[in-house]
């Protein structure tokens, strides 16, 4: 039996407000440390300047912890993978600069990673509790900044076949939470309260968008007007109907997503379907995907919770796959705030 040499990859993720570092050995997670930034809660959203400052404070201890938890020495590392984009420019610069410095200090390769490819390829982390999808497959990538249906032909051939024309699904959740007076980030709370309400209590119109594209801007406005109108008539409307409002909003959002996903499967003939991104942690989306699998004969792939929100394990797995292909980056590589999923 041939002995496989271990390949240790350090992943660094700093695209938004979470500083994360992970160490993978041959695609298996040895550590995945995430430092959340509580400071944004009181502002009701991420403040870019505060985010980049917090990354500067967190990055050294987070990387140190990831290496210690992996029970290796930094000299054992074979490459450093970092998030090049998309994301907040100030936040990306912190991770990019640190990754470059460390790769020069250790004299090991640098690997630039597309954050959105990280979300998709998190499915390929070597973890016995999650199944790897075969090619080709479709991936519904949903987060605070993105809503896309991506056709994946191989690890690095991805094509967006449907995307939002305005706001992302995560924004629709967070905006709803804000209108209801719930603290930031509100998406998980809307999901939590929705479990306790009647999804058909209130009806919201689904936007009509051609093809496989999405739109959430009109829905956000409709929810705002609906709440304003009812609060005017009854000042206690939100308090008395919170669970039903959350359930009805969630029911509408999930229907919008799955109407398009069903159309994508029909149009492409691809029945292997995955979800990825922060909003894929949503319980109703996961439940609906499983129900759709049973009803339509799809094979579905749901990542573990810790690989859905922004984390460095997903960056490290892309680094590992690129390392195997000798796909390295120059130290002149720059962070890019806007980066399409098909761009490496």
mmCIF file of N, CA and C in Angstrom, residues 84-160:
data_model
loop_
_atom_site.group_PDB
_atom_site.id
_atom_site.type_symbol
_atom_site.label_atom_id
_atom_site.label_comp_id
_atom_site.label_asym_id
_atom_site.label_seq_id
_atom_site.Cartn_x
_atom_site.Cartn_y
_atom_site.Cartn_z
ATOM 1 N N UNK A 84 -9.110 36.202 -1.958
ATOM 2 C CA UNK A 84 -8.733 37.365 -2.780
ATOM 3 C C UNK A 84 -9.937 38.283 -3.007
ATOM 4 N N UNK A 85 -11.126 37.719 -3.014
ATOM 5 C CA UNK A 85 -12.362 38.459 -3.261
ATOM 6 C C UNK A 85 -13.460 37.462 -3.575
ATOM 7 N N UNK A 86 -14.682 37.881 -3.729
ATOM 8 C CA UNK A 86 -15.195 39.229 -3.488
ATOM 9 C C UNK A 86 -15.378 39.491 -1.992
ATOM 10 N N UNK A 87 -15.581 40.765 -1.658
ATOM 11 C CA UNK A 87 -15.790 41.117 -0.256
ATOM 12 C C UNK A 87 -15.535 42.592 -0.025
ATOM 13 N N UNK A 88 -15.399 42.972 1.240
ATOM 14 C CA UNK A 88 -15.107 44.361 1.600
ATOM 15 C C UNK A 88 -13.611 44.597 1.404
ATOM 16 N N UNK A 89 -13.270 45.639 0.672
ATOM 17 C CA UNK A 89 -11.871 45.858 0.297
ATOM 18 C C UNK A 89 -10.938 45.929 1.509
ATOM 19 N N UNK A 90 -11.311 46.694 2.516
ATOM 20 C CA UNK A 90 -10.464 46.830 3.703
ATOM 21 C C UNK A 90 -10.232 45.507 4.401
ATOM 22 N N UNK A 91 -11.268 44.706 4.496
ATOM 23 C CA UNK A 91 -11.174 43.386 5.142
ATOM 24 C C UNK A 91 -10.286 42.444 4.329
ATOM 25 N N UNK A 92 -10.494 42.444 3.014
ATOM 26 C CA UNK A 92 -9.697 41.581 2.126
ATOM 27 C C UNK A 92 -8.208 41.925 2.204
ATOM 28 N N UNK A 93 -7.912 43.217 2.301
ATOM 29 C CA UNK A 93 -6.511 43.659 2.331
ATOM 30 C C UNK A 93 -5.759 43.119 3.540
ATOM 31 N N UNK A 94 -6.457 43.008 4.673
ATOM 32 C CA UNK A 94 -5.808 42.495 5.880
ATOM 33 C C UNK A 94 -5.361 41.044 5.656
ATOM 34 N N UNK A 95 -6.284 40.204 5.169
ATOM 35 C CA UNK A 95 -5.961 38.790 4.921
ATOM 36 C C UNK A 95 -4.934 38.606 3.824
ATOM 37 N N UNK A 96 -5.077 39.385 2.749
ATOM 38 C CA UNK A 96 -4.157 39.293 1.609
ATOM 39 C C UNK A 96 -2.727 39.660 2.025
ATOM 40 N N UNK A 97 -2.595 40.786 2.724
ATOM 41 C CA UNK A 97 -1.260 41.262 3.147
ATOM 42 C C UNK A 97 -0.593 40.255 4.085
ATOM 43 N N UNK A 98 -1.394 39.722 5.032
ATOM 44 C CA UNK A 98 -0.814 38.775 5.987
ATOM 45 C C UNK A 98 -0.386 37.482 5.286
ATOM 46 N N UNK A 99 -1.232 36.991 4.384
ATOM 47 C CA UNK A 99 -0.924 35.748 3.655
ATOM 48 C C UNK A 99 0.362 35.900 2.844
ATOM 49 N N UNK A 100 0.500 37.041 2.170
ATOM 50 C CA UNK A 100 1.714 37.294 1.370
ATOM 51 C C UNK A 100 2.957 37.304 2.260
ATOM 52 N N UNK A 101 2.867 38.022 3.381
ATOM 53 C CA UNK A 101 4.018 38.122 4.298
ATOM 54 C C UNK A 101 4.420 36.756 4.824
ATOM 55 N N UNK A 102 3.417 35.960 5.223
ATOM 56 C CA UNK A 102 3.706 34.644 5.792
ATOM 57 C C UNK A 102 4.288 33.696 4.743
ATOM 58 N N UNK A 103 3.771 33.782 3.524
ATOM 59 C CA UNK A 103 4.285 32.897 2.468
ATOM 60 C C UNK A 103 5.745 33.250 2.130
ATOM 61 N N UNK A 104 6.080 34.535 2.181
ATOM 62 C CA UNK A 104 7.459 34.971 1.935
ATOM 63 C C UNK A 104 8.371 34.534 3.085
ATOM 64 N N UNK A 105 7.861 34.696 4.308
ATOM 65 C CA UNK A 105 8.652 34.331 5.494
ATOM 66 C C UNK A 105 8.941 32.834 5.539
ATOM 67 N N UNK A 106 7.937 32.025 5.146
ATOM 68 C CA UNK A 106 8.103 30.567 5.196
ATOM 69 C C UNK A 106 8.631 29.999 3.875
ATOM 70 N N UNK A 107 8.692 30.886 2.856
ATOM 71 C CA UNK A 107 9.138 30.476 1.523
ATOM 72 C C UNK A 107 8.305 29.311 0.956
ATOM 73 N N UNK A 108 6.983 29.470 1.060
ATOM 74 C CA UNK A 108 6.055 28.469 0.516
ATOM 75 C C UNK A 108 5.063 29.153 -0.425
ATOM 76 N N UNK A 109 4.430 28.391 -1.323
ATOM 77 C CA UNK A 109 3.530 29.009 -2.307
ATOM 78 C C UNK A 109 2.319 29.720 -1.693
ATOM 79 N N UNK A 110 1.855 30.691 -2.456
ATOM 80 C CA UNK A 110 0.682 31.485 -2.120
ATOM 81 C C UNK A 110 -0.430 31.088 -3.095
ATOM 82 N N UNK A 111 -1.644 30.910 -2.582
ATOM 83 C CA UNK A 111 -2.758 30.511 -3.458
ATOM 84 C C UNK A 111 -3.937 31.456 -3.234
ATOM 85 N N UNK A 112 -4.285 32.224 -4.258
ATOM 86 C CA UNK A 112 -5.423 33.146 -4.178
ATOM 87 C C UNK A 112 -6.717 32.365 -4.425
ATOM 88 N N UNK A 113 -7.722 32.644 -3.608
ATOM 89 C CA UNK A 113 -8.981 31.890 -3.692
ATOM 90 C C UNK A 113 -10.164 32.841 -3.870
ATOM 91 N N UNK A 114 -11.065 32.455 -4.758
ATOM 92 C CA UNK A 114 -12.331 33.168 -4.927
ATOM 93 C C UNK A 114 -13.280 32.703 -3.817
ATOM 94 N N UNK A 115 -13.753 33.648 -3.016
ATOM 95 C CA UNK A 115 -14.615 33.351 -1.871
ATOM 96 C C UNK A 115 -15.854 32.531 -2.266
ATOM 97 N N UNK A 116 -16.438 32.872 -3.407
ATOM 98 C CA UNK A 116 -17.652 32.173 -3.852
ATOM 99 C C UNK A 116 -17.339 30.743 -4.298
ATOM 100 N N UNK A 117 -16.171 30.535 -4.896
ATOM 101 C CA UNK A 117 -15.758 29.164 -5.223
ATOM 102 C C UNK A 117 -15.558 28.377 -3.929
ATOM 103 N N UNK A 118 -15.091 29.064 -2.893
ATOM 104 C CA UNK A 118 -14.923 28.427 -1.577
ATOM 105 C C UNK A 118 -16.239 27.875 -1.052
ATOM 106 N N UNK A 119 -17.300 28.680 -1.162
ATOM 107 C CA UNK A 119 -18.622 28.217 -0.709
ATOM 108 C C UNK A 119 -19.049 26.954 -1.464
ATOM 109 N N UNK A 120 -18.867 26.969 -2.782
ATOM 110 C CA UNK A 120 -19.276 25.821 -3.608
ATOM 111 C C UNK A 120 -18.413 24.590 -3.293
ATOM 112 N N UNK A 121 -17.094 24.791 -3.247
ATOM 113 C CA UNK A 121 -16.173 23.658 -3.094
ATOM 114 C C UNK A 121 -16.033 23.174 -1.649
ATOM 115 N N UNK A 122 -16.723 23.837 -0.718
ATOM 116 C CA UNK A 122 -16.774 23.333 0.669
ATOM 117 C C UNK A 122 -17.351 21.919 0.690
ATOM 118 N N UNK A 123 -18.107 21.582 -0.346
ATOM 119 C CA UNK A 123 -18.672 20.233 -0.467
ATOM 120 C C UNK A 123 -17.592 19.165 -0.651
ATOM 121 N N UNK A 124 -16.367 19.593 -1.004
ATOM 122 C CA UNK A 124 -15.296 18.630 -1.273
ATOM 123 C C UNK A 124 -14.326 18.468 -0.107
ATOM 124 N N UNK A 125 -14.656 19.099 1.029
ATOM 125 C CA UNK A 125 -13.874 18.867 2.239
ATOM 126 C C UNK A 125 -14.026 17.394 2.607
ATOM 127 N N UNK A 126 -12.913 16.761 2.949
ATOM 128 C CA UNK A 126 -12.934 15.332 3.270
ATOM 129 C C UNK A 126 -13.529 15.137 4.661
ATOM 130 N N UNK A 127 -14.830 14.864 4.696
ATOM 131 C CA UNK A 127 -15.558 14.722 5.955
ATOM 132 C C UNK A 127 -16.565 13.589 5.780
ATOM 133 N N UNK A 128 -16.435 12.558 6.604
ATOM 134 C CA UNK A 128 -17.280 11.362 6.412
ATOM 135 C C UNK A 128 -18.774 11.658 6.596
ATOM 136 N N UNK A 129 -19.098 12.809 7.200
ATOM 137 C CA UNK A 129 -20.518 13.115 7.424
ATOM 138 C C UNK A 129 -21.148 13.860 6.240
ATOM 139 N N UNK A 130 -20.341 14.223 5.245
ATOM 140 C CA UNK A 130 -20.957 14.864 4.078
ATOM 141 C C UNK A 130 -20.466 14.223 2.778
ATOM 142 N N UNK A 131 -21.422 14.082 1.874
ATOM 143 C CA UNK A 131 -21.182 13.419 0.598
ATOM 144 C C UNK A 131 -20.692 14.427 -0.444
ATOM 145 N N UNK A 132 -19.748 14.020 -1.293
ATOM 146 C CA UNK A 132 -19.251 14.920 -2.341
ATOM 147 C C UNK A 132 -20.099 14.760 -3.596
ATOM 148 N N UNK A 133 -20.576 15.860 -4.176
ATOM 149 C CA UNK A 133 -21.383 15.728 -5.397
ATOM 150 C C UNK A 133 -20.528 15.345 -6.612
ATOM 151 N N UNK A 134 -21.084 14.544 -7.538
ATOM 152 C CA UNK A 134 -20.350 14.229 -8.772
ATOM 153 C C UNK A 134 -20.562 15.361 -9.787
ATOM 154 N N UNK A 135 -19.676 15.467 -10.761
ATOM 155 C CA UNK A 135 -19.841 16.478 -11.819
ATOM 156 C C UNK A 135 -20.687 15.900 -12.948
ATOM 157 N N UNK A 136 -21.507 16.725 -13.624
ATOM 158 C CA UNK A 136 -21.818 18.107 -13.268
ATOM 159 C C UNK A 136 -22.883 18.149 -12.176
ATOM 160 N N UNK A 137 -22.914 19.253 -11.427
ATOM 161 C CA UNK A 137 -23.995 19.447 -10.463
ATOM 162 C C UNK A 137 -24.390 20.917 -10.431
ATOM 163 N N UNK A 138 -25.564 21.176 -9.891
ATOM 164 C CA UNK A 138 -26.030 22.559 -9.736
ATOM 165 C C UNK A 138 -25.844 22.960 -8.286
ATOM 166 N N UNK A 139 -25.502 24.224 -8.062
ATOM 167 C CA UNK A 139 -25.364 24.703 -6.684
ATOM 168 C C UNK A 139 -26.122 26.010 -6.513
ATOM 169 N N UNK A 140 -27.049 26.015 -5.569
ATOM 170 C CA UNK A 140 -27.758 27.242 -5.199
ATOM 171 C C UNK A 140 -26.902 27.922 -4.133
ATOM 172 N N UNK A 141 -26.260 29.031 -4.529
ATOM 173 C CA UNK A 141 -25.334 29.723 -3.636
ATOM 174 C C UNK A 141 -26.025 30.955 -3.079
ATOM 175 N N UNK A 142 -26.313 30.916 -1.787
ATOM 176 C CA UNK A 142 -27.136 31.966 -1.179
ATOM 177 C C UNK A 142 -26.465 32.549 0.064
ATOM 178 N N UNK A 143 -26.313 33.880 0.052
ATOM 179 C CA UNK A 143 -25.665 34.543 1.187
ATOM 180 C C UNK A 143 -26.184 35.971 1.290
ATOM 181 N N UNK A 144 -25.553 36.749 2.152
ATOM 182 C CA UNK A 144 -25.947 38.156 2.307
ATOM 183 C C UNK A 144 -25.651 38.979 1.073
ATOM 184 N N UNK A 145 -24.672 38.545 0.286
ATOM 185 C CA UNK A 145 -24.288 39.317 -0.895
ATOM 186 C C UNK A 145 -24.585 38.650 -2.217
ATOM 187 N N UNK A 146 -24.943 37.360 -2.197
ATOM 188 C CA UNK A 146 -25.120 36.624 -3.454
ATOM 189 C C UNK A 146 -26.353 35.718 -3.443
ATOM 190 N N UNK A 147 -26.989 35.618 -4.595
ATOM 191 C CA UNK A 147 -28.030 34.616 -4.828
ATOM 192 C C UNK A 147 -27.822 34.141 -6.259
ATOM 193 N N UNK A 148 -27.322 32.928 -6.402
ATOM 194 C CA UNK A 148 -26.954 32.423 -7.728
ATOM 195 C C UNK A 148 -27.289 30.941 -7.865
ATOM 196 N N UNK A 149 -27.576 30.545 -9.097
ATOM 197 C CA UNK A 149 -27.600 29.117 -9.419
ATOM 198 C C UNK A 149 -26.391 28.900 -10.320
ATOM 199 N N UNK A 150 -25.481 28.048 -9.868
ATOM 200 C CA UNK A 150 -24.224 27.843 -10.584
ATOM 201 C C UNK A 150 -24.158 26.405 -11.100
ATOM 202 N N UNK A 151 -23.758 26.278 -12.356
ATOM 203 C CA UNK A 151 -23.553 24.945 -12.935
ATOM 204 C C UNK A 151 -22.054 24.647 -12.822
ATOM 205 N N UNK A 152 -21.728 23.557 -12.126
ATOM 206 C CA UNK A 152 -20.326 23.200 -11.892
ATOM 207 C C UNK A 152 -19.973 21.974 -12.735
ATOM 208 N N UNK A 153 -19.052 22.153 -13.691
ATOM 209 C CA UNK A 153 -18.651 21.074 -14.593
ATOM 210 C C UNK A 153 -17.449 20.313 -14.042
ATOM 211 N N UNK A 154 -16.522 21.054 -13.409
ATOM 212 C CA UNK A 154 -15.427 20.436 -12.660
ATOM 213 C C UNK A 154 -15.025 21.425 -11.560
ATOM 214 N N UNK A 155 -14.000 21.091 -10.777
ATOM 215 C CA UNK A 155 -13.662 21.952 -9.639
ATOM 216 C C UNK A 155 -13.529 23.430 -9.993
ATOM 217 N N UNK A 156 -13.025 23.726 -11.184
ATOM 218 C CA UNK A 156 -12.779 25.131 -11.508
ATOM 219 C C UNK A 156 -13.467 25.611 -12.779
ATOM 220 N N UNK A 157 -14.463 24.864 -13.231
ATOM 221 C CA UNK A 157 -15.284 25.339 -14.354
ATOM 222 C C UNK A 157 -16.699 25.547 -13.831
ATOM 223 N N UNK A 158 -17.032 26.820 -13.626
ATOM 224 C CA UNK A 158 -18.334 27.169 -13.051
ATOM 225 C C UNK A 158 -19.023 28.207 -13.931
ATOM 226 N N UNK A 159 -20.320 28.037 -14.087
ATOM 227 C CA UNK A 159 -21.084 28.968 -14.915
ATOM 228 C C UNK A 159 -22.345 29.389 -14.152
ATOM 229 N N UNK A 160 -22.519 30.695 -14.011
ATOM 230 C CA UNK A 160 -23.719 31.221 -13.353
ATOM 231 C C UNK A 160 -24.854 31.176 -14.370
#
